[in-house]
C-alpha cells in the first residue's frame, strides 16, 4: 500500500457508527446545517440496533396519567443500584418524550391504541406503562426510520470504512484513520469534532446476544488510545437465556417471553431447579436470579452436554407455542433445526449489554479529549449496575440529539484546527505493520481465546483468583497477538478488520477485569463469590485509565424532585414483565 492509495476527506463532524445513536446525532447535525460524515463497519440497515425487540421508554402518560419523568428517573436510579449518574438519568427521562416525537416525525410506526394514542406497556421494573414498541421489532423499526430520515436529509454515510484510530493533536481530536473493508484503501478523515457511537463490548464473551464481529470493544479501544478514561467496565448485563447450540449461534437471545408464557427450566437430570432458588416465583424470578441459577447449575456440573440447561415449552402445546412464540419457533428451526414444540431448548446466560464504557460529561457527552464525544452503548452513565429494559434505545435517541448539538457548537466555535502529520503517520504505520507481519497466529482463534477466558474468569460470577487468572491468560493472548498474521484476500479486508476487532477486545477485556478486581462487592450484574454483599462504601463509579489504574468517583445526589419520587415509590413486582 503506497501513500497514494490513501484517500483524504474532510467533514465538520465525523460520526463513527450508524446505529441509533450515531444516526440520531447525524440527523441533528444536518438539520442544524452542519456538514457531517457517518462511517460504519457494517451495513446501516443492519446495525446492532436492529436486534432490539421489546421497546423504548418515555413517560408519555398516554396509558397511565399519573406517570412523570421524575418517576421514570426514580425507577432508573433505583434499578441501577445507585450507580447511575442522576444528572444523566434526569436528562434522559425529561427528554425521552421529545425523542419519541422525533421518531414518530421520522415515520416510525409504533403500536397505537384505537384512539390513535401511542400504546405503552409495562417493561421490567417500571412503575407505570411507559414502553413504546413496534411488535417485537422495535429496534428494526427505529433504525428504519432513522436511516430514512438521514437519507432524506442527504447525510453522507459509508458502511465500508473500518476506523482503526482517532487522530489527536495536543489533547484535541482532529479526525480518524481507517481502511475500506472492500479494497483496503486507506481513509484519512479530518474533522472539527468526532462523535464515537461504535457500540459496546459484549462480544468478548463466548456467549453473547450480539452477532459475530459486532460489540468487539472497538469504541473503548479507540477512545482509550485517544486519551479517554473508561468507567464501570465491569458492569455488564447477562441475560439468563441465550442459545448454546449450535456453536455459531451461541448467545443468541431466547426472549424472556418464553418463561413468561410458562417455559420450565430443568437441569440435565430433569430437576426443575428453580424450586431451589426461588420456590415462589420459579422461572418468573428476577433476571439476575435466573441468570445466577442457570450459571450455578452449569458450573456445578448439572448442565447439558453443550454446557446449558433445558428450557421446555413442549407442555404448552404446539398451537400455543406457534401463536405466542412464533419468533422463537422460527429462530430454533432456522439456527438449530430444532422443533421447540417437541424438544427443549438448551440455554445459558449470555452477555447482553455494556453498562460501563467511555467516561463522559453526563450532560454534554464530551469525553476527556477535546472535540471528541461518545454516545449510545459505548458511553456510560445512565444504567449503573443494572439497565432498566427499554432505556438504552431512549438513551441513543435523547443523547444522539444532544451530542449532535454539542458537536455543532464545538465546530462553530473553532478558530482553526491543527492537524498533525505525526499522528497520521502513526495510524498509517499501525495498519502497515499488521499487514506486513508474518507469523503463526490468526485473529479468529485468538478472539476465541479472549472469549473463553472472559467466560471462565470474568463471567456471571467472579472471584479474585479467577480474575487474576484471567489477567494472566489475557497477557498470554496479547503476546500471541504480536505474532498475528493478517491476510486480506480477493473477498476483501475482513481479516484486517478481525485483527483490529481483536485489539479492541484485548483492551476492553483488560479494563473489564481490572475494574472487576476493584469492585470487591456484589452489586447488580456484578457478582463476586468472595464478596457476596453490597458494600455501601463502593457506591462509587470506577474510573479506569489505560495504564491499568482504577480510581473511584462518587455519584452525585439526585435533584429534589427525583428524590421525592424515590421516597414515594412502592416496590414494583416485575413478575411476568419482559426485561429485554
Ligand atoms: C437482542 C437484543 C435486544 C435488545 N432489546 C432492547 C430493547 O427492547 N430496548 C432497548 O432499549 N434496548 C435493547 N437492546 C439494546 C440496544 O439494542 C442497544 O443498546 C443499542 O441499539 C445500541 O445502539 P448504538 O447506536 O449505541 O450502537 P450499535 O447499534 O451497536 O451501532 C454501532 C455502530 O458502530 C459501528 N462500528 C463499530 N466499530 C466500528 C469501527 N471500528 N469502525 C467503524 N464503525 C464501527 C457499527 O458498524 C455500527 O454502525 C437490545 C439488545 C439486544 C442484543
XYZ file of C-alpha atoms and ligand atoms in Angstrom:
633
model
C 0.000 0.000 0.000
C 1.509 3.290 -1.005
C 0.573 6.643 0.355
C -1.057 7.469 -2.999
C -3.828 4.994 -2.277
C -4.762 6.894 0.844
C -7.986 8.846 0.389
C -8.453 12.096 2.227
C -11.687 13.741 3.079
C -12.970 16.352 5.493
C -16.165 16.855 7.448
C -17.173 19.385 10.037
C -18.230 16.480 12.225
C -17.344 12.813 11.791
C -19.744 10.282 13.320
C -18.372 6.775 13.846
C -21.279 4.325 13.889
C -24.640 4.177 12.125
C -26.685 2.559 14.881
C -29.465 4.511 16.583
C -27.095 6.823 18.481
C -24.863 7.715 15.531
C -27.729 8.275 13.107
C -29.676 10.454 15.535
C -26.573 12.588 16.052
C -26.022 12.859 12.279
C -29.643 13.918 11.725
C -29.346 16.631 14.372
C -26.155 17.959 12.835
C -27.605 18.018 9.340
C -30.811 19.698 10.480
C -28.586 22.381 12.012
C -26.807 22.841 8.693
C -23.554 21.218 9.798
C -21.730 19.061 7.282
C -21.372 15.531 8.612
C -19.870 12.237 7.507
C -21.071 8.991 9.091
C -18.953 5.850 8.780
C -19.523 2.282 9.935
C -18.095 -1.179 9.578
C -21.480 -2.758 8.969
C -24.470 -2.000 6.733
C -26.550 0.860 8.121
C -29.790 -1.132 7.924
C -28.181 -3.963 9.865
C -26.500 -2.162 12.792
C -26.725 -3.923 16.151
C -29.698 -1.669 16.977
C -31.945 -3.780 14.720
C -31.768 -6.591 17.289
C -33.628 -4.558 19.916
C -37.017 -6.092 20.330
C -39.092 -5.045 23.297
C -39.369 -1.276 23.254
C -38.280 2.253 24.062
C -39.222 4.175 27.207
C -40.718 7.614 27.740
C -43.187 8.801 30.365
C -45.812 9.862 27.797
C -48.684 9.280 30.232
C -50.959 8.037 27.437
C -51.911 4.919 29.433
C -51.027 5.949 32.981
C -51.623 9.686 33.519
C -50.059 9.551 36.982
C -46.658 8.778 35.430
C -43.991 11.511 35.234
C -40.414 11.919 34.040
C -39.392 12.186 37.698
C -40.878 8.735 38.358
C -39.120 7.329 35.287
C -35.861 8.767 36.665
C -36.555 7.327 40.111
C -37.181 3.836 38.656
C -33.981 4.071 36.604
C -31.836 5.186 39.542
C -33.182 2.512 41.867
C -32.685 -0.216 39.262
C -29.100 0.996 38.719
C -28.230 0.040 42.321
C -27.410 3.720 42.855
C -24.518 3.838 40.394
C -26.224 5.730 37.562
C -25.433 9.423 37.337
C -28.609 11.303 38.384
C -27.762 14.214 36.064
C -27.677 11.937 33.013
C -30.738 9.985 34.144
C -32.804 13.113 34.737
C -31.900 14.489 31.332
C -32.746 11.168 29.707
C -36.150 10.913 31.346
C -37.079 14.559 30.829
C -36.168 14.444 27.139
C -37.450 10.946 26.295
C -40.978 12.090 25.267
C -39.430 14.529 22.739
C -37.275 11.670 21.441
C -40.396 9.604 20.733
C -41.919 12.631 18.956
C -38.799 12.825 16.792
C -39.064 9.154 15.848
C -42.756 9.494 15.016
C -41.913 12.541 12.897
C -39.338 10.430 11.032
C -42.057 7.874 10.322
C -41.514 5.182 12.980
C -44.688 3.102 13.250
C -45.227 2.324 16.917
C -48.212 0.369 18.208
C -51.246 2.605 18.798
C -54.491 2.474 20.726
C -57.862 2.756 18.991
C -57.975 6.487 19.760
C -54.677 6.914 17.899
C -52.516 7.457 21.008
C -49.291 5.502 21.333
C -49.663 2.232 23.199
C -47.367 1.917 26.197
C -46.704 -1.322 28.017
C -45.058 -2.458 31.210
C -41.446 -3.398 30.865
C -39.274 -4.700 33.691
C -39.152 -2.706 36.908
C -41.067 0.330 35.656
C -43.750 1.586 37.981
C -46.012 2.658 35.100
C -46.617 1.681 31.486
C -44.128 3.757 29.536
C -42.621 1.488 26.862
C -43.484 2.197 23.211
C -42.996 -0.690 20.818
C -43.414 -1.912 17.263
C -44.335 -5.599 17.686
C -41.122 -7.297 18.756
C -39.175 -5.433 16.082
C -38.823 -2.064 17.824
C -35.104 -1.668 17.085
C -35.590 -2.510 13.422
C -38.437 -0.002 13.103
C -36.419 2.757 14.790
C -33.375 2.018 12.663
C -35.523 2.061 9.519
C -36.973 5.463 10.430
C -33.543 6.923 11.224
C -31.967 5.622 8.017
C -34.901 7.007 6.031
C -34.634 10.439 7.656
C -30.842 10.570 7.274
C -31.183 9.598 3.608
C -33.859 12.252 3.016
C -31.536 14.842 4.516
C -28.683 13.687 2.311
C -26.402 12.684 5.203
C -23.155 11.302 3.770
C -22.905 7.714 5.026
C -20.360 4.997 4.288
C -20.833 1.457 5.570
C -17.462 0.177 4.443
C -14.972 2.164 6.495
C -13.343 0.468 9.465
C -11.916 3.102 11.825
C -8.619 1.996 13.342
C -7.522 5.103 15.202
C -8.683 8.546 16.262
C -6.348 11.349 15.236
C -5.378 13.549 18.155
C -3.074 16.523 18.458
C -2.301 18.070 21.798
C -5.336 16.608 23.563
C -7.736 17.612 20.789
C -9.243 15.257 18.201
C -8.899 16.241 14.534
C -10.285 13.209 12.731
C -9.867 9.486 12.305
C -7.909 6.962 10.289
C -9.353 3.813 8.745
C -9.478 1.482 5.801
C -12.018 0.423 3.212
C -13.354 -3.048 4.003
C -13.673 -3.929 0.316
C -10.449 -2.802 -1.300
C -8.217 -1.946 1.662
C -7.640 1.642 0.566
C -6.984 3.943 3.478
C -9.017 6.852 4.743
C -7.752 9.951 6.460
C -10.840 11.816 7.616
C -10.217 15.223 9.157
C -12.956 16.816 11.201
C -13.555 19.562 13.751
C -15.306 17.130 16.052
C -15.760 13.365 16.245
C -18.722 11.515 17.722
C -17.980 7.961 18.746
C -21.134 5.832 18.554
C -19.488 2.476 17.918
C -21.307 0.188 20.384
C -20.294 -1.902 23.390
C -18.065 -4.859 24.254
C -20.378 -7.806 24.966
C -18.963 -9.892 22.109
C -15.844 -10.557 24.167
C -17.723 -13.321 25.983
C -18.231 -16.720 24.375
C -21.970 -16.395 24.648
C -23.251 -13.007 23.613
C -26.557 -11.701 22.332
C -24.570 -9.663 19.789
C -23.799 -11.121 16.426
C -20.374 -12.082 15.180
C -17.997 -9.129 14.743
C -20.112 -6.508 16.496
C -19.607 -5.101 20.003
C -15.969 -6.191 19.995
C -14.880 -3.240 22.150
C -13.713 -1.060 19.233
C -15.145 2.119 20.747
C -13.391 1.505 24.050
C -10.037 0.979 22.342
C -10.438 3.968 20.031
C -11.397 6.148 22.987
C -8.711 4.875 25.376
C -5.944 5.152 22.743
C -7.027 8.744 22.123
C -6.742 9.622 25.827
C -10.213 8.902 27.247
C -10.822 7.157 30.526
C -13.325 4.309 30.751
C -15.751 3.806 33.605
C -17.533 0.876 35.290
C -16.368 -1.565 32.634
C -17.085 -4.496 34.979
C -20.815 -3.728 34.859
C -22.122 -5.985 32.104
C -25.667 -7.252 31.978
C -26.025 -11.003 31.430
C -29.366 -12.191 30.120
C -30.317 -15.562 31.670
C -31.231 -17.311 28.447
C -29.110 -17.368 25.320
C -28.820 -20.270 22.881
C -25.871 -22.603 23.468
C -26.130 -24.768 20.398
C -25.080 -24.766 17.609
C -21.795 -23.086 18.475
C -22.041 -20.377 15.808
C -25.367 -19.205 17.266
C -24.230 -19.379 20.890
C -25.621 -16.499 22.901
C -28.456 -15.543 20.539
C -31.192 -14.275 22.790
C -34.028 -16.542 23.892
C -36.634 -13.995 24.879
C -37.901 -13.789 28.440
C -41.358 -14.204 26.939
C -40.584 -17.946 26.799
C -40.549 -18.073 30.592
C -43.389 -15.556 30.715
C -45.533 -17.959 28.693
C -44.824 -20.860 31.062
C -41.478 -22.289 29.911
C -39.901 -24.593 32.526
C -36.176 -24.722 33.331
C -34.635 -28.121 34.086
C -31.099 -29.349 34.575
C -29.616 -32.369 32.814
C -31.152 -34.739 35.416
C -34.610 -33.349 34.712
C -34.880 -31.447 38.008
C -36.907 -28.207 37.971
C -34.087 -26.408 39.750
C -35.795 -23.020 40.198
C -37.716 -24.725 43.026
C -34.457 -24.477 44.978
C -33.531 -20.903 44.006
C -36.925 -19.173 44.162
C -39.707 -21.573 45.151
C -42.380 -18.914 44.891
C -41.715 -17.261 41.561
C -39.831 -20.154 39.927
C -38.994 -19.302 36.298
C -40.583 -15.835 36.719
C -37.959 -14.828 39.262
C -35.840 -11.692 38.605
C -33.480 -11.762 35.652
C -30.269 -11.694 37.708
C -31.523 -14.536 39.957
C -32.424 -16.748 36.999
C -29.073 -15.955 35.342
C -27.281 -16.903 38.557
C -29.336 -20.108 38.932
C -28.620 -21.172 35.341
C -24.956 -20.336 35.800
C -24.726 -22.305 39.070
C -26.393 -25.423 37.660
C -23.959 -25.450 34.741
C -20.877 -24.572 36.843
C -21.685 -27.313 39.382
C -21.896 -29.984 36.699
C -25.654 -30.342 36.319
C -25.715 -28.826 32.843
C -26.207 -30.431 29.464
C -23.571 -31.824 27.151
C -23.280 -28.445 25.400
C -22.971 -26.541 28.674
C -26.532 -25.298 29.120
C -29.741 -26.010 30.996
C -33.024 -27.045 29.387
C -35.892 -24.668 28.758
C -39.031 -26.589 27.870
C -42.260 -25.328 26.303
C -43.448 -28.667 24.860
C -46.164 -28.956 27.563
C -47.804 -25.760 26.279
C -48.886 -27.486 23.084
C -47.948 -26.737 19.514
C -50.751 -24.246 18.851
C -49.887 -22.085 21.869
C -46.176 -22.059 21.002
C -46.815 -21.147 17.382
C -49.257 -18.458 18.360
C -47.415 -16.898 21.323
C -43.762 -17.546 20.495
C -43.564 -17.567 16.706
C -40.233 -15.755 16.532
C -38.588 -18.260 18.897
C -40.075 -21.194 16.990
C -38.570 -19.854 13.781
C -35.231 -18.974 15.410
C -34.701 -22.534 16.628
C -35.823 -24.096 13.343
C -33.520 -21.784 11.375
C -30.446 -21.860 13.609
C -30.603 -25.243 15.348
C -33.010 -27.268 13.206
C -34.952 -27.917 16.380
C -38.714 -28.012 16.874
C -39.278 -26.390 20.282
C -42.855 -27.683 20.390
C -41.323 -31.153 20.889
C -37.761 -30.720 22.155
C -36.461 -28.485 24.976
C -34.126 -25.621 24.107
C -30.620 -25.592 25.584
C -29.900 -22.194 27.145
C -27.245 -20.460 29.256
C -26.548 -16.892 30.404
C -25.412 -14.604 27.603
C -23.543 -11.269 27.724
C -26.152 -8.743 26.688
C -25.394 -5.100 27.421
C -22.366 -2.940 28.333
C -23.411 -0.626 31.145
C -19.894 0.721 31.511
C -17.963 2.430 28.741
C -16.299 5.688 27.843
C -16.401 8.233 30.654
C -18.266 11.308 29.547
C -19.703 14.503 30.895
C -23.230 13.419 31.925
C -24.913 16.330 30.181
C -22.861 17.099 27.058
C -21.316 13.642 26.496
C -17.943 15.301 25.961
C -15.018 12.960 26.721
C -11.596 13.693 28.206
C -10.375 14.591 24.688
C -11.408 17.976 23.296
C -13.815 17.771 20.379
C -14.483 14.062 20.993
C -17.916 12.885 22.146
C -19.229 9.401 22.931
C -22.849 8.290 22.822
C -25.025 5.165 22.905
C -23.882 1.832 24.264
C -20.208 2.826 24.119
C -20.773 5.582 26.694
C -21.607 5.170 30.358
C -23.658 6.945 32.996
C -27.321 6.093 32.629
C -27.604 2.457 33.696
C -25.258 1.965 36.651
C -25.120 -1.679 37.742
C -28.338 -2.756 36.039
C -30.053 -1.427 32.930
C -33.781 -0.917 33.038
C -35.224 -2.597 29.912
C -36.111 -0.110 27.158
C -33.814 2.652 28.418
C -30.936 2.089 26.005
C -32.881 2.942 22.863
C -34.166 6.045 24.649
C -30.586 6.904 25.599
C -29.451 6.612 21.951
C -32.163 8.956 20.693
C -32.073 11.508 23.525
C -28.304 11.821 23.747
C -27.841 11.390 19.985
C -29.679 14.687 19.599
C -27.810 16.365 22.447
C -24.396 15.228 21.280
C -25.172 16.407 17.746
C -25.986 19.866 19.095
C -22.848 19.880 21.276
C -20.560 18.843 18.408
C -22.141 21.520 16.197
C -21.445 24.100 18.886
C -17.840 22.936 19.240
C -17.272 23.044 15.484
C -18.771 26.533 15.180
C -16.541 27.813 17.967
C -13.241 26.608 16.488
C -10.961 29.289 15.038
C -8.568 26.811 13.497
C -7.984 23.100 13.652
C -4.399 21.899 13.944
C -3.567 18.677 12.132
C -0.648 16.510 12.989
C 1.278 14.582 10.349
C 2.982 12.508 13.025
C -0.348 11.280 14.364
C -1.489 10.368 10.848
C 1.803 8.575 10.169
C 1.462 6.575 13.400
C -2.054 5.492 12.415
C -0.831 4.529 8.947
C 2.120 2.572 10.362
C -0.145 0.634 12.674
C -2.041 -0.777 9.686
C 1.129 -1.274 7.609
C 2.820 -3.222 10.390
C -0.136 -5.555 10.749
C -0.309 -6.207 7.021
C 3.424 -6.803 6.662
C 3.793 -9.148 9.594
C 4.228 -12.863 9.023
C 3.560 -15.154 11.942
C 1.793 -18.243 13.142
C -1.194 -16.710 14.850
C -4.551 -15.679 13.391
C -7.181 -13.316 14.697
C -10.146 -15.710 14.934
C -8.570 -18.290 17.285
C -7.121 -15.503 19.423
C -10.527 -13.822 19.625
C -11.894 -17.193 20.691
C -9.228 -17.410 23.408
C -10.322 -13.988 24.741
C -13.948 -15.117 24.795
C -13.067 -18.333 26.582
C -11.056 -16.638 29.285
C -13.646 -13.897 29.809
C -16.382 -16.538 30.171
C -14.348 -18.661 32.539
C -12.695 -15.923 34.621
C -14.973 -12.873 34.395
C -18.465 -14.158 33.622
C -21.693 -14.098 35.615
C -19.822 -14.885 38.841
C -16.335 -13.571 39.606
C -13.669 -14.019 42.270
C -10.244 -12.547 42.979
C -8.442 -15.764 41.989
C -10.434 -16.168 38.785
C -9.963 -12.542 37.765
C -6.221 -12.703 38.389
C -6.020 -15.876 36.330
C -7.971 -14.023 33.618
C -5.381 -11.242 33.542
C -2.534 -13.749 33.175
C -4.310 -15.573 30.364
C -5.150 -12.273 28.687
C -1.482 -11.235 28.724
C -0.638 -14.543 27.051
C -3.185 -13.926 24.296
C -1.893 -10.365 23.866
C 1.652 -11.729 23.462
C 0.448 -14.241 20.892
C -1.297 -11.402 19.040
C 2.134 -9.872 18.420
C 2.756 -12.824 16.094
C -0.562 -12.446 14.301
C -0.614 -12.671 10.542
C -3.231 -10.817 8.514
C -4.027 -11.958 5.017
C -6.597 -9.941 3.113
C -7.839 -11.812 0.064
C -9.892 -11.317 -3.016
C -13.060 -11.260 -0.895
C -11.925 -8.136 0.950
C -10.181 -6.868 4.040
C -12.215 -8.699 6.670
C -9.100 -10.365 8.031
C -7.646 -6.944 8.808
C -10.928 -5.960 10.468
C -10.761 -9.096 12.644
C -7.230 -8.153 13.683
C -8.434 -4.737 14.851
C -11.536 -6.254 16.446
C -9.121 -8.361 18.473
C -7.171 -5.285 19.587
C -10.435 -3.755 20.773
C -11.383 -6.912 22.620
C -7.996 -7.180 24.332
C -8.256 -3.657 25.674
C -11.910 -3.952 26.698
C -11.202 -7.283 28.424
C -8.265 -5.834 30.370
C -10.303 -2.848 31.530
C -13.231 -5.096 32.484
C -11.121 -7.470 34.566
C -9.172 -4.678 36.241
C -12.386 -2.896 37.227
C -13.971 -6.189 38.341
C -10.994 -6.809 40.639
C -11.512 -3.388 42.239
C -15.231 -3.824 42.805
C -14.964 -6.001 45.886
C -18.697 -6.372 46.405
C -21.771 -7.844 44.758
C -23.957 -5.203 43.169
C -26.479 -5.544 40.337
C -24.984 -7.516 37.492
C -21.594 -7.819 39.212
C -21.443 -10.964 41.386
C -18.329 -11.571 43.490
C -18.205 -15.039 45.043
C -15.668 -13.756 47.574
C -17.635 -10.565 48.378
C -21.295 -11.637 48.256
C -22.719 -8.489 49.898
C -23.255 -4.957 48.639
C -20.730 -2.578 50.220
C -22.089 0.957 50.803
C -18.533 2.331 50.586
C -18.471 1.135 46.987
C -21.458 3.135 45.887
C -18.900 4.698 43.579
C -18.112 4.669 39.896
C -14.793 3.059 38.957
C -12.709 5.052 36.509
C -10.128 3.111 34.502
C -7.116 4.630 32.746
C -5.046 2.961 30.055
C -2.144 2.427 32.491
C -4.414 -0.008 34.340
C -5.121 2.208 37.339
C -8.662 2.325 38.692
C -9.847 5.391 40.618
C -13.103 5.921 42.492
C -15.551 8.675 41.650
C -18.527 9.482 43.834
C -22.068 9.578 42.479
C -23.739 12.998 42.855
C -27.132 13.320 44.579
C -30.466 13.434 42.735
C -32.425 16.650 42.333
C -35.095 17.291 44.997
C -37.916 16.420 42.534
C -36.484 12.999 41.784
C -35.508 12.406 45.411
C -39.192 12.973 46.284
C -40.310 10.439 43.654
C -37.749 7.981 45.018
C -39.071 8.255 48.534
C -42.660 7.641 47.370
C -42.139 4.616 45.234
C -43.532 1.299 46.449
C -41.802 -1.924 45.427
C -42.617 -2.902 41.854
C -43.455 -6.509 41.130
C -41.614 -7.473 37.946
C -43.087 -10.980 37.647
C -44.148 -11.730 34.106
C -42.810 -8.463 32.690
C -40.299 -8.584 29.906
C -36.925 -7.094 30.696
C -35.069 -7.233 27.405
C -31.267 -8.988 21.412
C -31.264 -7.585 21.936
C -32.454 -6.992 22.312
C -32.459 -5.670 22.792
N -33.659 -5.096 23.113
C -33.692 -3.813 23.547
C -34.939 -3.174 23.838
O -36.007 -3.758 23.697
N -34.902 -1.889 24.275
C -33.738 -1.187 24.446
O -33.787 -0.028 24.863
N -32.538 -1.773 24.153
C -32.488 -3.051 23.707
N -31.274 -3.628 23.401
C -30.050 -2.810 23.485
C -29.932 -1.844 22.284
O -30.287 -2.521 21.104
C -28.509 -1.304 22.108
O -28.001 -0.872 23.308
C -28.472 -0.119 21.114
O -29.105 -0.483 19.922
C -27.053 0.356 20.855
O -27.070 1.305 19.807
P -25.747 2.147 19.420
O -26.175 3.134 18.402
O -25.084 2.633 20.637
O -24.757 1.091 18.782
P -24.908 -0.022 17.639
O -26.299 -0.187 17.142
O -24.208 -1.207 18.199
O -24.072 0.575 16.438
C -22.668 0.618 16.472
C -22.166 1.173 15.154
O -20.766 1.356 15.218
C -20.157 0.826 14.040
N -18.765 0.457 14.378
C -18.327 -0.291 15.414
N -16.990 -0.378 15.385
C -16.565 0.345 14.328
C -15.283 0.626 13.755
N -14.154 0.161 14.288
N -15.226 1.390 12.638
C -16.375 1.871 12.046
N -17.601 1.625 12.561
C -17.698 0.875 13.682
C -21.052 -0.333 13.666
O -20.902 -0.708 12.307
C -22.424 0.270 13.965
O -22.847 1.057 12.880
C -31.246 -4.954 22.934
C -30.043 -5.573 22.566
C -30.047 -6.871 22.068
C -28.751 -7.503 21.683
